[in-house]
Coordinates of C-alpha atoms in Angstrom, one line a residue:
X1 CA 50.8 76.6 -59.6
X2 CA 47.7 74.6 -57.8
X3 CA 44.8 76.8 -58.1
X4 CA 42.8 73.8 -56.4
X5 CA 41.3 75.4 -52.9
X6 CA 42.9 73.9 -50.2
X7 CA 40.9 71.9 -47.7
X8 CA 41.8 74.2 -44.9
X9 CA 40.4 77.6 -46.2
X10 CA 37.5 76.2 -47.7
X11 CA 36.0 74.2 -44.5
X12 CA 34.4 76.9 -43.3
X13 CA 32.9 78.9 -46.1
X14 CA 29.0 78.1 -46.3
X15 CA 27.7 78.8 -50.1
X16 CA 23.8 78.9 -50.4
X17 CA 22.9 77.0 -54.1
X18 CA 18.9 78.1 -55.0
X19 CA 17.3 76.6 -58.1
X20 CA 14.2 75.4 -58.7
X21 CA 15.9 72.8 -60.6
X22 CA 16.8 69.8 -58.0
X23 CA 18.9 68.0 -60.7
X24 CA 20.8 71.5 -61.1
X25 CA 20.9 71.7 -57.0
X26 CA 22.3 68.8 -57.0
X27 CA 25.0 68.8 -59.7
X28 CA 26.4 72.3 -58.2
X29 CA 26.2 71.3 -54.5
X30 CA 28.2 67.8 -55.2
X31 CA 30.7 69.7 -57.3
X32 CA 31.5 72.3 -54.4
X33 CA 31.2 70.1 -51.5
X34 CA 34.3 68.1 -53.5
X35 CA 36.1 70.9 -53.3
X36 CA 35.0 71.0 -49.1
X37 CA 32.8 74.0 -49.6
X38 CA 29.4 73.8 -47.2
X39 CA 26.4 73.8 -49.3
X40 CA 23.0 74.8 -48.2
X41 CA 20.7 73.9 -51.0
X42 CA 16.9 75.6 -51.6
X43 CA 14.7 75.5 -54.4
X44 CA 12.2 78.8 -53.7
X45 CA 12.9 82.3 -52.9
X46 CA 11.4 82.3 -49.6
X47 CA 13.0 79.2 -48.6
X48 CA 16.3 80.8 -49.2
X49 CA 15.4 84.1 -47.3
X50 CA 14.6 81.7 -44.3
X51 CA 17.6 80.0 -44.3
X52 CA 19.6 83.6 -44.3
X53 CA 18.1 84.6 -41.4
X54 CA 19.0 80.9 -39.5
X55 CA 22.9 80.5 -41.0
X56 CA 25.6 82.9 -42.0
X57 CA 26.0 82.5 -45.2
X58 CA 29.3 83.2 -47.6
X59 CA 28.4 83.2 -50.7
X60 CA 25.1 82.6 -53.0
X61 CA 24.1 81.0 -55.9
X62 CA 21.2 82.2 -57.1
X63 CA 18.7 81.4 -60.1
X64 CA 16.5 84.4 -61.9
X65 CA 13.2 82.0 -62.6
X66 CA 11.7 80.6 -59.4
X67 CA 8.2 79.3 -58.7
X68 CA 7.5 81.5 -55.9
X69 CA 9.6 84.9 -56.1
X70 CA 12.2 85.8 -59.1
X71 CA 15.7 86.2 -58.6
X72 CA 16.0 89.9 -58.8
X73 CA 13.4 90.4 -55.8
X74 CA 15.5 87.8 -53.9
X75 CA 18.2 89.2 -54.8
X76 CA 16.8 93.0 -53.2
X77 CA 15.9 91.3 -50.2
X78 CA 19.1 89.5 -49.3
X79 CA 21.2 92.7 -49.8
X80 CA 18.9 94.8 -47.4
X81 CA 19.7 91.6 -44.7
X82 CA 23.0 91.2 -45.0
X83 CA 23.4 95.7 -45.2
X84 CA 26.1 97.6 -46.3
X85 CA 29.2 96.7 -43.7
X86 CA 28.3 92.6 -44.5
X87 CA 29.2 91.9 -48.5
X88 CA 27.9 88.3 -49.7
X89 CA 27.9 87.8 -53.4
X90 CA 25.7 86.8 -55.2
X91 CA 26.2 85.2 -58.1
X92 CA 23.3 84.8 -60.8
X93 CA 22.7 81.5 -62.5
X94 CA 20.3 81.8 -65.1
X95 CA 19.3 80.5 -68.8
X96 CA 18.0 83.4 -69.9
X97 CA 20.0 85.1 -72.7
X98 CA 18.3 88.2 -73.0
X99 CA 20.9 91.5 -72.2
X100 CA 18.8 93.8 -70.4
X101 CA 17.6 91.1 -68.0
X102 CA 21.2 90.0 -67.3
X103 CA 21.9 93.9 -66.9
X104 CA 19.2 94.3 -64.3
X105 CA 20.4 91.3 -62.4
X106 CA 23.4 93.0 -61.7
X107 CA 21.2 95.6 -60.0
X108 CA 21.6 93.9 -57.2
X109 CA 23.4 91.2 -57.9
X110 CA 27.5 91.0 -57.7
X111 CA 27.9 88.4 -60.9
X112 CA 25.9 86.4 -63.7
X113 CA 26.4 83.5 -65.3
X114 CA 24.7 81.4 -67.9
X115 CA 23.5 78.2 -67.9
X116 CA 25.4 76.0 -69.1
X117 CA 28.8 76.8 -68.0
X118 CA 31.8 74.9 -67.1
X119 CA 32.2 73.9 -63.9
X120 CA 35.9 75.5 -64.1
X121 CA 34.0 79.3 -64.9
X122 CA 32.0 79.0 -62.0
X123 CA 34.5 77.6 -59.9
X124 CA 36.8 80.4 -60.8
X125 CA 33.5 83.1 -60.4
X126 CA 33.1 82.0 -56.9
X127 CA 36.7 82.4 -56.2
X128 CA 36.9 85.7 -56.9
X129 CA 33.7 86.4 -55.0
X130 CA 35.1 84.8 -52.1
X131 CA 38.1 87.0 -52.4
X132 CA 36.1 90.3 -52.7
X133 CA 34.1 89.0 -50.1
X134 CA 37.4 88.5 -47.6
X135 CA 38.9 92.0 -48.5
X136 CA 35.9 93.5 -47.7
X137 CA 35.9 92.0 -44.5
X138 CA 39.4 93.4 -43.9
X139 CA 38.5 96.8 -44.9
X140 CA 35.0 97.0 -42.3
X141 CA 37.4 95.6 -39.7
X142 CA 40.1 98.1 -40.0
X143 CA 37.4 100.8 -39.8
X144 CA 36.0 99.7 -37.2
X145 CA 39.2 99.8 -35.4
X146 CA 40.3 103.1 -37.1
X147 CA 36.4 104.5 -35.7
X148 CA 37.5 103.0 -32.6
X149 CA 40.6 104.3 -32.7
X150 CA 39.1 107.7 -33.4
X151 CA 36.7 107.8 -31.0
X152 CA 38.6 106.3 -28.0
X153 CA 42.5 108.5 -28.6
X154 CA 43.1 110.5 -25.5
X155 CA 43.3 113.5 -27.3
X156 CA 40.8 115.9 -29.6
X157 CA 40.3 114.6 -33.1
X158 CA 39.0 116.3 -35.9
X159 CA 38.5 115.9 -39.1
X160 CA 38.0 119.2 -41.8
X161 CA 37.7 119.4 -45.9
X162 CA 39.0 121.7 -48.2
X163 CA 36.2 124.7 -47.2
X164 CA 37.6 124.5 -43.8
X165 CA 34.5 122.7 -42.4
X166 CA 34.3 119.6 -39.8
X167 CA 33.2 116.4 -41.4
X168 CA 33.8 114.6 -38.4
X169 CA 35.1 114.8 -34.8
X170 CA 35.7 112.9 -32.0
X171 CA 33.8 111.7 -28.7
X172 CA 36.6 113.9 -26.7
X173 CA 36.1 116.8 -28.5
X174 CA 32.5 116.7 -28.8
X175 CA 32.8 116.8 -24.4
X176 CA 35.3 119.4 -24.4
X177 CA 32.2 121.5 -26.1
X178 CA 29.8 120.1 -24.2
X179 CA 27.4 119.6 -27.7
X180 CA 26.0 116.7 -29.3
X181 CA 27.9 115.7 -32.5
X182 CA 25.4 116.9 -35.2
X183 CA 26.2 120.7 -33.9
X184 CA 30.0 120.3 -34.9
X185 CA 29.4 118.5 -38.1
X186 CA 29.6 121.0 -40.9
X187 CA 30.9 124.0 -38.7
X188 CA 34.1 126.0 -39.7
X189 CA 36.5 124.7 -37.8
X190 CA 37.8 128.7 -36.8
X191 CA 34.3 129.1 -35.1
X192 CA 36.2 127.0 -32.1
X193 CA 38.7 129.6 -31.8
X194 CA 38.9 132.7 -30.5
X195 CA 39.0 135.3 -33.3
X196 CA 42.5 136.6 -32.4
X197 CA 43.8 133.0 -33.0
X198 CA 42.5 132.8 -36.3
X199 CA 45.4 134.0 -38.1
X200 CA 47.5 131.2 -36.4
X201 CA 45.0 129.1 -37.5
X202 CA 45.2 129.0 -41.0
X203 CA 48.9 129.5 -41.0
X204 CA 48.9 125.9 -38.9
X205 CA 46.4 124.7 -41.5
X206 CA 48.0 125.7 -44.5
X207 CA 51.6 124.8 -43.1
X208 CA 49.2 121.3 -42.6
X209 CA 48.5 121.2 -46.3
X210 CA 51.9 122.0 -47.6
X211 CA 53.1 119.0 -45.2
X212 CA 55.8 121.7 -44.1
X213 CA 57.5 120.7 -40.9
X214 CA 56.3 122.9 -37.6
X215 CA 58.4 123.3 -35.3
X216 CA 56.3 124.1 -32.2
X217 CA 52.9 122.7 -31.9
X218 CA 51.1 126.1 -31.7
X219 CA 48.9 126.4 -28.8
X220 CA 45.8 128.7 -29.5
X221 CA 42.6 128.8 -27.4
X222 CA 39.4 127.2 -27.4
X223 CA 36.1 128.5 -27.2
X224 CA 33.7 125.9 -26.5
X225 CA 30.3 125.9 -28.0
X226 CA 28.3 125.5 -24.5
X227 CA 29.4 129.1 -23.1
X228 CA 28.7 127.8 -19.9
X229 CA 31.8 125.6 -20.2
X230 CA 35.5 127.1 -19.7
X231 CA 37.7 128.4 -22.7
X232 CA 40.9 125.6 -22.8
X233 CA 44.3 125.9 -24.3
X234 CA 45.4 123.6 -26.6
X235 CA 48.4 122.4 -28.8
X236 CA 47.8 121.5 -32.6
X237 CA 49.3 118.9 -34.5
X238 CA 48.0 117.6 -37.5
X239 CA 48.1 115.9 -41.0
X240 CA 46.8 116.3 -44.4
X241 CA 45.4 113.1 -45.9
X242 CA 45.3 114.5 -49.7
X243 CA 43.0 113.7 -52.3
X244 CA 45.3 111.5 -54.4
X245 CA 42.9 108.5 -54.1
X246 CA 40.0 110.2 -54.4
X247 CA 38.6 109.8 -50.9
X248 CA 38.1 113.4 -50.6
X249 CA 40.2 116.2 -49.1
X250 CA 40.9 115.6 -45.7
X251 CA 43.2 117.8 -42.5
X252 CA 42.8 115.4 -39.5
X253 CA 43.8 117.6 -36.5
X254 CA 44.9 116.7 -33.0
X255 CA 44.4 118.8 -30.1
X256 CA 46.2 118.3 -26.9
X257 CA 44.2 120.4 -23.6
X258 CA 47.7 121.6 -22.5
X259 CA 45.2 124.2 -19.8
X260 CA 47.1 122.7 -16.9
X261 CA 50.5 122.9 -18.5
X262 CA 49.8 126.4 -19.1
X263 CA 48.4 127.4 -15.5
X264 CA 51.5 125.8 -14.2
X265 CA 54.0 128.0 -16.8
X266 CA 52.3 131.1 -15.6
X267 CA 52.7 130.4 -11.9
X268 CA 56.6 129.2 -12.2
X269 CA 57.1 132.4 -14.2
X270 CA 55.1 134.5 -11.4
X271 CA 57.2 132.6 -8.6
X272 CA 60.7 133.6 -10.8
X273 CA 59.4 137.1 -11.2
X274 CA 59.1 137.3 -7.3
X275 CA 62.3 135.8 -7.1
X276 CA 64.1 138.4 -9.5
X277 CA 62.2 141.1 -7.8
X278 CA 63.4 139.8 -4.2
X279 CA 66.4 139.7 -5.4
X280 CA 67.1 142.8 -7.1
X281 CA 65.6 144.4 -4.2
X282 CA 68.1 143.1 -2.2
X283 CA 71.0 144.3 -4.6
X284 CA 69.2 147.6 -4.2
X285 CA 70.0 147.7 -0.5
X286 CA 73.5 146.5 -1.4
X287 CA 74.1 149.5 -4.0
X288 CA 72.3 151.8 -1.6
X289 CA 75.0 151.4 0.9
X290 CA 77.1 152.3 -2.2
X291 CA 75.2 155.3 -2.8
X292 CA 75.0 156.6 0.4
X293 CA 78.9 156.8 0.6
X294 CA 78.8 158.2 -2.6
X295 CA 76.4 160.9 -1.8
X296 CA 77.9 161.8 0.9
X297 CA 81.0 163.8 -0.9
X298 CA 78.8 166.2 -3.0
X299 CA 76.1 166.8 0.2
X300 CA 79.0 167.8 2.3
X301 CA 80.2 169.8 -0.4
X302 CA 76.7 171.4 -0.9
X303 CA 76.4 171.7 3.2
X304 CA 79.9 173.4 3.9
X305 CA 79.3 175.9 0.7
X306 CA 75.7 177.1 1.9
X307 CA 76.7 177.3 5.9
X308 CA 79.5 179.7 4.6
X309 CA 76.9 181.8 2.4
X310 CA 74.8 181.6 5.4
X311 CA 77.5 182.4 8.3
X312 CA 78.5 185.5 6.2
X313 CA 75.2 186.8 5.3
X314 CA 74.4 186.4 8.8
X315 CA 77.9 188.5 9.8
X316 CA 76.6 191.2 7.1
X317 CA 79.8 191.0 5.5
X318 CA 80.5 192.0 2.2
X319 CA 80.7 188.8 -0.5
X320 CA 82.3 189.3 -3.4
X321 CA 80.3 188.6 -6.5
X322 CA 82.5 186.2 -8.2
X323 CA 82.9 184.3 -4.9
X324 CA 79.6 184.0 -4.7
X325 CA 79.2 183.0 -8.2
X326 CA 81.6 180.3 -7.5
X327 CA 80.2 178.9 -4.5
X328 CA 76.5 178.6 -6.0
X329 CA 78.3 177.4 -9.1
X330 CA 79.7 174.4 -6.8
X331 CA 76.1 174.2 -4.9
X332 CA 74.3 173.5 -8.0
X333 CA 76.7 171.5 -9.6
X334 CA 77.4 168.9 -6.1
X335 CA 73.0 169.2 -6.3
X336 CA 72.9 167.8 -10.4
X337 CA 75.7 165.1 -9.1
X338 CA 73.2 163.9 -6.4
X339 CA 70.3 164.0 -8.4
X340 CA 72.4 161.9 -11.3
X341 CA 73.2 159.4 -8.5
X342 CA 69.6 159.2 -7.2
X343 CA 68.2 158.6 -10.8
X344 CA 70.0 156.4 -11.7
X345 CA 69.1 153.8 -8.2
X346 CA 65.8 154.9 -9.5
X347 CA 66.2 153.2 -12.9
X348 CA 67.8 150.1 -11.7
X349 CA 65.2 149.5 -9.2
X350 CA 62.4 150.3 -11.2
X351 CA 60.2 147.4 -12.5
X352 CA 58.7 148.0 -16.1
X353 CA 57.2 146.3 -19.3
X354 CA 60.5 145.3 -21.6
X355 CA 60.8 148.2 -24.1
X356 CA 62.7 147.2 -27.5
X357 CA 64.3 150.3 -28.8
X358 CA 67.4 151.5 -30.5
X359 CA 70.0 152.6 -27.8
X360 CA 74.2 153.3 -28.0
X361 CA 75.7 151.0 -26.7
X362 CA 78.5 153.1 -25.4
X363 CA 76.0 155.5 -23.3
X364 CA 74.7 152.8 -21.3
X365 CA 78.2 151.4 -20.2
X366 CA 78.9 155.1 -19.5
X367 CA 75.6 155.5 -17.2
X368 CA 76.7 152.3 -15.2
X369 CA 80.3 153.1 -14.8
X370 CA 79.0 156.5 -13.2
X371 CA 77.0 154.6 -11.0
X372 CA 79.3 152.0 -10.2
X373 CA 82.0 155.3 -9.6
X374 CA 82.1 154.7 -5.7
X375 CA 82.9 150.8 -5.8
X376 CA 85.4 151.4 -8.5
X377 CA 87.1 153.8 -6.4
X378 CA 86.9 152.2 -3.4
X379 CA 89.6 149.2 -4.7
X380 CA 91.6 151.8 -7.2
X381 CA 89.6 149.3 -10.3
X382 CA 90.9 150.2 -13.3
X383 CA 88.3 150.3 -15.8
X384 CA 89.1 150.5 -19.8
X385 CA 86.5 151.1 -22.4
X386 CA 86.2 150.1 -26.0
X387 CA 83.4 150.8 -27.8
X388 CA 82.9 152.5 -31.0
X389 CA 79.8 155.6 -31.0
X390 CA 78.5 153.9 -34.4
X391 CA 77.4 150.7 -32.2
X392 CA 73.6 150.4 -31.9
X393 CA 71.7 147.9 -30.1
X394 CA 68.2 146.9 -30.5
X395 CA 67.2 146.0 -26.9
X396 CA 65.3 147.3 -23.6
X397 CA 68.1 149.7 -22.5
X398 CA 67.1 149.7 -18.9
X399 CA 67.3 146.1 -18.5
X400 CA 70.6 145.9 -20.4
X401 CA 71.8 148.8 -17.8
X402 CA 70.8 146.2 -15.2
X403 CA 72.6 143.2 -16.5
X404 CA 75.9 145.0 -16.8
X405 CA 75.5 146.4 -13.3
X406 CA 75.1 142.8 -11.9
X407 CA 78.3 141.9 -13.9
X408 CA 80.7 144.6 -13.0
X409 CA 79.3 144.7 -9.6
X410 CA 80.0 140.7 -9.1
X411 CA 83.5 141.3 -11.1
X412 CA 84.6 144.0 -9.0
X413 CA 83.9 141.8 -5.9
X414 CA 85.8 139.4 -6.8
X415 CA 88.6 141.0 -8.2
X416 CA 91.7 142.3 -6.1
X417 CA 92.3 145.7 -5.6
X418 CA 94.2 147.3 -8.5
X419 CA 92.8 144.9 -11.0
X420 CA 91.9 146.0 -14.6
X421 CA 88.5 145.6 -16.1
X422 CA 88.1 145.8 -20.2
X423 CA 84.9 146.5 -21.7
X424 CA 84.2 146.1 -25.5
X425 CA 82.0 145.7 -27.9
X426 CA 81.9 145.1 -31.5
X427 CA 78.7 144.3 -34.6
X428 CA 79.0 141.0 -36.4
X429 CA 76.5 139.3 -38.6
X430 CA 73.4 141.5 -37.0
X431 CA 74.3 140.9 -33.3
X432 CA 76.0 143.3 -31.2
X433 CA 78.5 141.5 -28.7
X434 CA 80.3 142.9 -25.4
X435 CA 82.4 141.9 -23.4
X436 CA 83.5 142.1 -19.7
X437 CA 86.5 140.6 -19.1
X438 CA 88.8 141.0 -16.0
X439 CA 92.1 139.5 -14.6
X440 CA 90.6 138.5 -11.0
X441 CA 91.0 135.3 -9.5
X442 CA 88.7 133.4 -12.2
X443 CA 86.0 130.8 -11.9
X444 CA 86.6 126.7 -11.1
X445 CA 86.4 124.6 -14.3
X446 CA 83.4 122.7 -12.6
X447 CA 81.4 125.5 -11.3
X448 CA 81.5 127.4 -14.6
X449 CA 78.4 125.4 -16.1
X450 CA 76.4 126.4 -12.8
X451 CA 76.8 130.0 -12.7
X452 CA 73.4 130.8 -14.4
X453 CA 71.2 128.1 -11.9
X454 CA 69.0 130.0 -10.0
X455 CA 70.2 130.1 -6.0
X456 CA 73.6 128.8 -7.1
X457 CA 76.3 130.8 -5.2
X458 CA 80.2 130.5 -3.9
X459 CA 79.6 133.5 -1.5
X460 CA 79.3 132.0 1.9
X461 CA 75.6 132.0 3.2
X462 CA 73.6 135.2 4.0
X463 CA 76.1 137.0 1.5
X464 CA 74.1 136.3 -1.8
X465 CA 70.9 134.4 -3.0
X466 CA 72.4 133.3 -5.6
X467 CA 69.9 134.6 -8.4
X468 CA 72.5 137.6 -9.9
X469 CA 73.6 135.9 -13.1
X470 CA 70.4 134.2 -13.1
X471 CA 68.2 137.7 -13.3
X472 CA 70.8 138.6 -16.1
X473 CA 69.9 135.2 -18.3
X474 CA 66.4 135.8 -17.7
X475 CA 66.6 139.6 -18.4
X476 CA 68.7 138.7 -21.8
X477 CA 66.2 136.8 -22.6
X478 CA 64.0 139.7 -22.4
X479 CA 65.9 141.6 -24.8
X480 CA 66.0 139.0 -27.2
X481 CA 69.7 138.5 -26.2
X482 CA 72.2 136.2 -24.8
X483 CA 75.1 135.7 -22.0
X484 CA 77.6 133.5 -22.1
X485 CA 80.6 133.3 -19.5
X486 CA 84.3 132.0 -20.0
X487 CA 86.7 131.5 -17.0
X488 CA 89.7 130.0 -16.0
X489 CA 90.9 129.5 -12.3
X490 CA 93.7 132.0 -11.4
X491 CA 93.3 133.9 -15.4
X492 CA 89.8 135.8 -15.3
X493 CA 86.4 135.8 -16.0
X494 CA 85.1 137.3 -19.8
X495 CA 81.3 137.5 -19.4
X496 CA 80.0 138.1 -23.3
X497 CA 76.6 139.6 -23.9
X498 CA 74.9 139.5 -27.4
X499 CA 72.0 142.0 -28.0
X500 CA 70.3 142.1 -32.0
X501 CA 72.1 145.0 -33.6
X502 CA 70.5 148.3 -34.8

């Protein structure tokens, strides 16, 4: 292989020769302008100082003993010039033989060589200079973009060691807490965070560290350090740049202000709640017209009972104990049957917190069967139950209540008079699953998949809002549940709800 430079990378690399030897100038700048090097030749310190400050300069050559200034001070000066993010080697030429002088030469200097040497040596010396010199480049460049980079992303970007503190952060976060950067730097990084999200926090960091996978960006809250400025949510995302390499210990975090994003979750679920409400309110009315038919049996019961205790008291005629024993009997019993009936409208229509508890499973269906009694009589339904008294559910029993009332309601509906319901319920692998399934006319192929769409309805309008099965999703979600639905046109519907088991 040709280790000759070729003509084309060597053009426009500028070496400065400085000797105070012209005859040595001479030789070296002939030698490298064969191989198309530029040579700038000087033969004093200052000289070569000037002509650093006039031309950008690659590389230099550089001789210890000088008339005017030695090597070594040159040497100081032309490294302060050139600074830290600019390398140019320097390369020593010298006859002096003594160690420590060579050793302090490399103080500043990058290389030393000794007069004489081949022309190959120094040839090959100030091609590996030159390389140095071009990586170096490379490396300041891709800082500078990286710095860029860092400063300019369109997110928060901070940078934390091992103790947890910030070693460096970006112009975005540094507005978001409305302080200059030297308050950050050095700062634990939880002092940004309310104290309740500090235990989400490390977890994030640690999961960070680990380089375990995350499946949700967590979204905590940030306190800004000017407390005039607004507390903003944000999503964290991060990575762990190790110490393997020895650069130091390094979690570079990314914060996303998802504020808006959050704002807009909390009014969408504030308009769905008013949705569910309106529309369980008007499923209320529905059942109310249920209830008043039903309520009307055990009040005329009650009515005709005490006008007859009344009528006869009235008369002064005798009653016999045990007939009057039996008619308060029936009084009091036709009152505990209205008061039943009124509690449990109550209960539907009630609008609480979710309340996780243990609950059988079987005493809910029976509660909503009894308060479903009038519509089940009304079209001779046939309802069969299946559920075992060991079955426990771990759910908000209220809202379960609900759901099921919203299914059998919608099933009896639809169903023809006569038709047969079957409720059952089984425990498998934690979960608790029952089933509603009747032989009614059965749901369209394409309109199964919409069932749970909010407003979706086949009811023609001003008979439904079409939010039923979509309350019953949201409240199964609420219980840390699911729904599913299976149907067939002309064979039934099976609605399945899965609750956590007890």
């Amino acid at each position: 292989m040709n280790d000759t430079p070729s003509i084309c990378s060597n053009k426009t690399v500028t070496i400065l020769v400085v000797d105070d030897d012209s005859r040595v100038n001479f030789i070296i700048s002939e030698f490298l302008e064969t191989f198309h090097y530029n040579v700038i030749s000087c033969n004093c310190g200052y000289d070569a100082l000037k002509v650093i400050e006039e031309r950008a300069i690659d590389l230099v050559l550089l001789d210890i003993v000088m008339p005017d200034i030695d090597g070594f001070s040159v040497a100081k000066k032309m490294k302060a010039f050139f600074g830290k993010d600019n390398f140019v080697p320097i390369i020593m030429v010298t006859g002096l033989t003594d160690m420590d002088e060579k050793i302090a030469g490399l103080e500043y200097a990058d290389d030393i060589v000794s007069k004489p040497c081949s022309h190959k040596e120094l040839l090959a010396r100030i091609k590996v200079m030159l390389r140095i010199r071009s990586l170096q480049r490379e490396l300041v460049a891709s800082r500078k973009q990286y710095h860029f980079l860092y400063e300019n992303v369109p997110s928060m970007y901070v940078s934390i060691d091992e103790k947890l503190m910030v070693t460096n952060c970006n112009e975005r976060f540094r507005v978001k807490n409305g302080v200059l950067k030297q308050e950050i730097i050095g700062e634990n990084i939880g002092d940004f965070f309310l104290k309740e999200d500090h235990n989400a926090l490390d977890k994030f960091i640690e999961s960070i560290k680990l380089q375990l996978s995350v499946k949700n960006d967590p979204v905590l809250v940030l306190t800004p350090v000017n407390s005039s400025l607004p507390h903003i949510f944000v999503s964290l995302s991060g990575v762990y740049m190790g110490d393997e390499h020895g650069l130091g210990y390094s979690v570079e975090i990314v914060m996303q202000d998802v504020t808006n994003n959050i704002k807009i979750q909390q009014e969408q679920r504030d308009a769905r709640k008013q949705l569910y409400l309106s529309a369980r309110l008007a499923s209320i009315g529905t059942l109310a017209a249920g209830v008043a038919h039903e309520l009307n049996n055990p009040l005329t019961a009650i009515l005709g009972f005490s006008s007859a205790l009344l009528n006869r008291t009235g008369d002064n005629a005798d009653i016999d104990k045990a007939e009057l024993k039996q008619y308060l009997s029936i009084i009091n019993s036709q009152t505990l049957r209205c008061r039943d009936i009124i509690e449990n409208l109550s209960k539907f229509a009630c609008e609480a917190e979710t309340k996780i508890e243990n609950f059988r499973i079987g005493d809910s269906v029976d509660n909503v069967i009894g308060f479903l009694g009038s519509k089940v009589n009304k079209k001779n339904i046939k309802i069969t139950v299946n559920i075992p008294e060991t079955i426990i559910a771990v759910a908000d029993s209220r809202k379960f209540e609900q759901t099921l009332i919203y299914i059998l309601t919608n099933s009896i509906e639809f169903c023809n008079e006569g038709s047969i319901v079957t409720i059952a319920a089984a425990s498998a692998s934690n979960m608790v699953k029952l089933s509603v399934e009747d032989n009614g006319p059965g749901i369209a192929p394409d309109i199964v998949p919409k069932v749970f769409d909010p407003f979706f309805t086949t009811k023609n309008v001003g008979e439904g809002a079409g939010l039923g099965l979509a309350i019953c999703h949201h409240m199964m979600e609420e219980c840390n549940g699911n729904i599913d639905i299976e149907s067939e046109k002309g064979r039934g519907t099976k609605v399945t709800l899965e609750l956590p088991a007890g």
